[in-house]
mmCIF file of C-alpha atoms in Angstrom:
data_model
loop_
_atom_site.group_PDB
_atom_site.id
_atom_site.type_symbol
_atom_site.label_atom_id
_atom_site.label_comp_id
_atom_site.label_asym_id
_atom_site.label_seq_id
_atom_site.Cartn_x
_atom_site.Cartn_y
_atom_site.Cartn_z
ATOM 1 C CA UNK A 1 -12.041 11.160 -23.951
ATOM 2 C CA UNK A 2 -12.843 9.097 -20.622
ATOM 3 C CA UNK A 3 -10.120 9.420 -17.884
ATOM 4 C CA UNK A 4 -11.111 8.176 -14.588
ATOM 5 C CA UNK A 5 -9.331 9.689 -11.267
ATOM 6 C CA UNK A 6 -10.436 9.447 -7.836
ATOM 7 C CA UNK A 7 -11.002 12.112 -5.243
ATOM 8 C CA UNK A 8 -8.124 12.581 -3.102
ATOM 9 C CA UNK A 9 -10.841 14.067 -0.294
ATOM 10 C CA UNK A 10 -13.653 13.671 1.168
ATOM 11 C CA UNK A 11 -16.228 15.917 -1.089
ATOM 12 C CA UNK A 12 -17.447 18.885 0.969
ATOM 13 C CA UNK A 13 -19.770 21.065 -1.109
ATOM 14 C CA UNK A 14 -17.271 23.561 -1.879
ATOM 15 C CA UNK A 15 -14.911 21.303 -4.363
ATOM 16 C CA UNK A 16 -13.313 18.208 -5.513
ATOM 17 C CA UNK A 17 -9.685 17.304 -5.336
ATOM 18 C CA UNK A 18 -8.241 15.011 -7.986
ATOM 19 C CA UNK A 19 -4.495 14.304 -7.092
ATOM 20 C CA UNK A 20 -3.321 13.043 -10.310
ATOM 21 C CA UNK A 21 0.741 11.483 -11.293
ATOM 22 C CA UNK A 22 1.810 12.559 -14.760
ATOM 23 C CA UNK A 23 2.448 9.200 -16.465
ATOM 24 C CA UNK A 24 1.461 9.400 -19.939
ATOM 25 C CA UNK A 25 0.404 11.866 -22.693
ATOM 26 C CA UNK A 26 -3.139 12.931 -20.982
ATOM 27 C CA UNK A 27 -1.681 12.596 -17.262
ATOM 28 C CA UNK A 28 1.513 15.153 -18.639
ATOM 29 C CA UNK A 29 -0.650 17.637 -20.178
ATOM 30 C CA UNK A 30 -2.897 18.547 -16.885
ATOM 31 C CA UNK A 31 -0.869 20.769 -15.358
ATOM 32 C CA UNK A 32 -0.811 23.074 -18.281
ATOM 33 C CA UNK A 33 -5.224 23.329 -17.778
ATOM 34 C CA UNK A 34 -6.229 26.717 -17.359
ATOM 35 C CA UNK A 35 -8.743 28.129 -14.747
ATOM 36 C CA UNK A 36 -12.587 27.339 -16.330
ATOM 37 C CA UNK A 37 -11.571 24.758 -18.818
ATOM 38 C CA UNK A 38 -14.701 22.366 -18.865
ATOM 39 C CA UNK A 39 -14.535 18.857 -17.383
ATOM 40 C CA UNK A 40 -17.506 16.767 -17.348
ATOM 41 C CA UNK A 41 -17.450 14.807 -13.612
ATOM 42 C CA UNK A 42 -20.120 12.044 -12.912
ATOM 43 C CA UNK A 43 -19.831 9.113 -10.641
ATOM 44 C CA UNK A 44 -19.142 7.538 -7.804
ATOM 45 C CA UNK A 45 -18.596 4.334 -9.790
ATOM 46 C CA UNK A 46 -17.953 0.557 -8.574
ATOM 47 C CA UNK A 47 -18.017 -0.500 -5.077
ATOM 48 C CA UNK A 48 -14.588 1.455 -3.757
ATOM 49 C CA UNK A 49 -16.475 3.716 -1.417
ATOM 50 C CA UNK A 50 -17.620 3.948 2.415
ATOM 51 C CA UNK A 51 -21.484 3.021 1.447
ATOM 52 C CA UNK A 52 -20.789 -0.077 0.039
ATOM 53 C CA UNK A 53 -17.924 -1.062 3.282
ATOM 54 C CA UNK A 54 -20.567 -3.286 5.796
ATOM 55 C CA UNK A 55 -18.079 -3.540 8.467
ATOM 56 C CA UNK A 56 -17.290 -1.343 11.056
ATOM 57 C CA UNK A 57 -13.595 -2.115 11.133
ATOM 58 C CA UNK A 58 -11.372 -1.653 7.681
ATOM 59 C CA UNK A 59 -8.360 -2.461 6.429
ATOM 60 C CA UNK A 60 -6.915 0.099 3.969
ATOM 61 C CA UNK A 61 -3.923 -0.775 1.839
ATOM 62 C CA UNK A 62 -2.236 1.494 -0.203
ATOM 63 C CA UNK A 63 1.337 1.446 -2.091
ATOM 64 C CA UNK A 64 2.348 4.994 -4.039
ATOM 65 C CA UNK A 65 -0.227 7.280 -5.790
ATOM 66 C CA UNK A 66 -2.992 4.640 -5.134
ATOM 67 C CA UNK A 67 -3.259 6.610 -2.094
ATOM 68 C CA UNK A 68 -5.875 8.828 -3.788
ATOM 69 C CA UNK A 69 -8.452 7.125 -3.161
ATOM 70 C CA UNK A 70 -7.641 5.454 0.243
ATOM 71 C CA UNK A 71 -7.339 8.952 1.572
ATOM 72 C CA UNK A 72 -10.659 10.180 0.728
ATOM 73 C CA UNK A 73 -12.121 6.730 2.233
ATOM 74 C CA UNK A 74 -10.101 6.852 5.245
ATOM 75 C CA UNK A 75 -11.461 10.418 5.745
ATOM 76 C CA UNK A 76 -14.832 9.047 4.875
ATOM 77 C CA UNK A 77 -14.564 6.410 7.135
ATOM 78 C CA UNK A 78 -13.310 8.123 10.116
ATOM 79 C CA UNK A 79 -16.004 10.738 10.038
ATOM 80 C CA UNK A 80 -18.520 7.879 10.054
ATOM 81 C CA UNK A 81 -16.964 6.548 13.372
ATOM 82 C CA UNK A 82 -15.584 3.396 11.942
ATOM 83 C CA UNK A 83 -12.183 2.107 13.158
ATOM 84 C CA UNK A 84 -9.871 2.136 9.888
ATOM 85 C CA UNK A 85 -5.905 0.600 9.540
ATOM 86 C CA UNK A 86 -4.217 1.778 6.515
ATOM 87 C CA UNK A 87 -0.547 0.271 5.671
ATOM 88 C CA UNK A 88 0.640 2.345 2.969
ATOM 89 C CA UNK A 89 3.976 1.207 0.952
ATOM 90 C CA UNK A 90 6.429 3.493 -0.780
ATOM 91 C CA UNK A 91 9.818 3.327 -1.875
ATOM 92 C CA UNK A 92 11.307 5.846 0.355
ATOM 93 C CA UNK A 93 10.088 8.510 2.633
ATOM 94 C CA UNK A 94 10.354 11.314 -0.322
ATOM 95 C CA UNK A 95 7.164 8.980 -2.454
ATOM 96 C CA UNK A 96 4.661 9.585 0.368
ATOM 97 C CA UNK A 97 1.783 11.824 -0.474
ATOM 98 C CA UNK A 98 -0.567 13.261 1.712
ATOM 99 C CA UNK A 99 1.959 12.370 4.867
ATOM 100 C CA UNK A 100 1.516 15.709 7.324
ATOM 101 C CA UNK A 101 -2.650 15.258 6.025
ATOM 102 C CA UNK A 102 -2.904 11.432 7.332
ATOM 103 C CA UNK A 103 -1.001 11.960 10.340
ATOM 104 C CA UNK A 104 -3.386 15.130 11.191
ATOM 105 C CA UNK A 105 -6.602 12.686 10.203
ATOM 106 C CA UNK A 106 -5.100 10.101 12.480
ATOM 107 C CA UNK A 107 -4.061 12.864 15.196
ATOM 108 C CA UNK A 108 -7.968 13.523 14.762
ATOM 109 C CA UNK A 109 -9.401 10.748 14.398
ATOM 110 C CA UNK A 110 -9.870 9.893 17.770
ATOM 111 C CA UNK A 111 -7.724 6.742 17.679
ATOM 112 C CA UNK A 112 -9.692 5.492 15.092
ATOM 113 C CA UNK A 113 -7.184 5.645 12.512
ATOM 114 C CA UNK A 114 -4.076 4.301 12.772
ATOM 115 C CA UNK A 115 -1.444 4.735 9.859
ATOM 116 C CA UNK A 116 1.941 2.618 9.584
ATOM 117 C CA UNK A 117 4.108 3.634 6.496
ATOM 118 C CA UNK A 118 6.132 0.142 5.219
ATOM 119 C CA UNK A 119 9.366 1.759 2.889
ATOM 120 C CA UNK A 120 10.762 -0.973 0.913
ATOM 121 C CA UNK A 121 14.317 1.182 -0.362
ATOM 122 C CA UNK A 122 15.149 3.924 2.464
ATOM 123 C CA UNK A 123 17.757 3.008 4.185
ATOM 124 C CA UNK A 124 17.551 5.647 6.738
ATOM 125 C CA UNK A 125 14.020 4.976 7.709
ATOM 126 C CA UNK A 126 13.770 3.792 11.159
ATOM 127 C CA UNK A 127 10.041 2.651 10.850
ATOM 128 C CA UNK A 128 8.584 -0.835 9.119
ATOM 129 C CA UNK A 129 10.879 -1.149 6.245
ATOM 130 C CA UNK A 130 10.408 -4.082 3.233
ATOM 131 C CA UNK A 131 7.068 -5.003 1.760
ATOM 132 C CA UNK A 132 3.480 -5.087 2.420
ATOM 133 C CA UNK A 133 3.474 -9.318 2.645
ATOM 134 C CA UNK A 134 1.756 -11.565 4.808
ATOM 135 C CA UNK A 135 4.022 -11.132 7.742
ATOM 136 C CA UNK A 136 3.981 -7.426 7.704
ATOM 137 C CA UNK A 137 -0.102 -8.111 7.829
ATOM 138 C CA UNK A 138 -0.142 -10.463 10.286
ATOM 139 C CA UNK A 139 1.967 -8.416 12.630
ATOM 140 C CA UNK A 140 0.752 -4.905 12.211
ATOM 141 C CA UNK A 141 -3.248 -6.091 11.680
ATOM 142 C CA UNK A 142 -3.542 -8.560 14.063
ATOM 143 C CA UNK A 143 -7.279 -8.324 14.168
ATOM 144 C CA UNK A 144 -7.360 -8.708 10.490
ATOM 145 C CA UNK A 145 -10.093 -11.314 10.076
ATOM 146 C CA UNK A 146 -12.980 -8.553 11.566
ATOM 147 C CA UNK A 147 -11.823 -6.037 9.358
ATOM 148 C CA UNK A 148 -13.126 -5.226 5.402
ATOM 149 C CA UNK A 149 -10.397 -4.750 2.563
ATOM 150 C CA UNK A 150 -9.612 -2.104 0.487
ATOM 151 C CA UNK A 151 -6.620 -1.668 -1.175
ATOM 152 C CA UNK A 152 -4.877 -0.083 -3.918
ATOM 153 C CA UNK A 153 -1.678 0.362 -5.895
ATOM 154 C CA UNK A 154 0.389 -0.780 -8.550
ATOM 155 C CA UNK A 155 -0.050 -3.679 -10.142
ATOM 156 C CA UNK A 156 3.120 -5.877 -8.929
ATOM 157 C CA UNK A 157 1.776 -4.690 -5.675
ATOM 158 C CA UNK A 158 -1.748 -5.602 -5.314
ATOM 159 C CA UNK A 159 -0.153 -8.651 -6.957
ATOM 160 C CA UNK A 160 1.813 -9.308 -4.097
ATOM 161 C CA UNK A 161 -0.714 -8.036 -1.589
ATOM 162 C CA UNK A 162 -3.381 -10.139 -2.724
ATOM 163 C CA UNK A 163 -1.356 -13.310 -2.313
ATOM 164 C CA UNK A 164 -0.480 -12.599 0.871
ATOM 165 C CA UNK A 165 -4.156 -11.932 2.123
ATOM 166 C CA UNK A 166 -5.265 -15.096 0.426
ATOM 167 C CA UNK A 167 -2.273 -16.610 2.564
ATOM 168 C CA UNK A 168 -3.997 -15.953 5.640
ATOM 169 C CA UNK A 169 -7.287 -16.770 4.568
ATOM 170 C CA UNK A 170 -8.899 -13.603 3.660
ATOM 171 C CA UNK A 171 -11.819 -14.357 1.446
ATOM 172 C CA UNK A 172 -11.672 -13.015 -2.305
#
C-alpha cells in the first residue's frame, strides 16, 4: 500500500528521516513499527526538490507539518549557496516543528537563510502574528519577484497563500 512522505533532511548516506503526523489509520499505526520491518523507498518524485529550483534566490512557504519537506530543501538549498526565505505559519508557538533545527540552519547558514515564524492564535507571541497573506508577503519578502516558490501546507492554506501570490503578480 503506497504512502508517500517526504524527507524531513537533507539525505546524507547514513539515513533518511521521515517526520510523519498521525492523522489517519496508516499515519496512527507507525509508531508501533518495530526495528527491521521492511519498507520499500524509491523516489525523488515531481519537481519539489533543489535540482529542479533555477533560481538562486527562493521563497519557501510552509504552514504546520508541511514543514517536512521545506526543511530538507532549505537545508538543500543552503548547502548549495543559494539565498532561501522561508515564512512558516502555525497556530501557536507549541505547533512548530523543527524550531531549535531551523534557527541552527539559519545561525549557519551564513545569512543565507532567513526564517520568520507568522502564528495566527498565540496571543503571547511577540513576533509576526495573523496569516501568511499578501501583506505579510509583501512586507517580509520584499524582493519577492527574484525569488522561486515553494510552498507547502494545508489545504485552506496554500488556498489562501496562493491567492495572495497571484495578488502580487507571481506567475502560476
Amino acid at each position: 500500500e503506497a504512502h508517500p512522505f517526504s524527507l524531513s533532511n537533507r539525505p546524507d548516506g547514513r539515513g533518511l528521516r521521515l517526520s510523519i503526523k498521525a492523522v489517519g489509520d496508516f499515519t496512527r499505526r507507525i509508531p508501533a513499527l518495530q526495528p527491521g520491518t521492511p519498507v520499500v523507498i524509491d523516489g525523488p518524485h515531481g519537481v519539489f526538490t533543489a535540482r529542479r529550483c533555477a533560481s538562486e534566490k527562493v521563497l519557501l512557504i510552509a504552514g504546520g507539518i508541511g514543514i517536512t519537506p521545506i526543511r530538507s530543501l532549505a537545508e538543500e538549498l543552503v548547502a548549495a549557496g543559494r539565498s532561501a526565505v522561508l515564512l512558516y505559519g502555525n497556530r501557536n508557538a507549541d505547533g512548530i516543528v523543527f524550531r531549535a533545527e531551523l534557527d541552527a540552519l539559519a545561525a549557519r547558514s551564513g545569512g543565507r537563510l532567513r526564517v520568520t515564524h507568522v502564528l495566527s492564535h498565540d496571543p503571547g507571541w511577540t513576533g509576526e502574528k495573523g496569516y501568511i497573506d499578501r501583506d505579510h508577503l509583501a512586507r517580509l519578502v520584499p524582493d519577492w519577484a527574484e525569488r522561486e516558490v515553494f510552498l507547502c501546507g494545508p489545504p485552506v492554506m496554500m488556498k489562501g497563500v496562493r491567492s495572495a501570490l497571484s495578488a502580487l503578480g507571481v506567475p502560476r
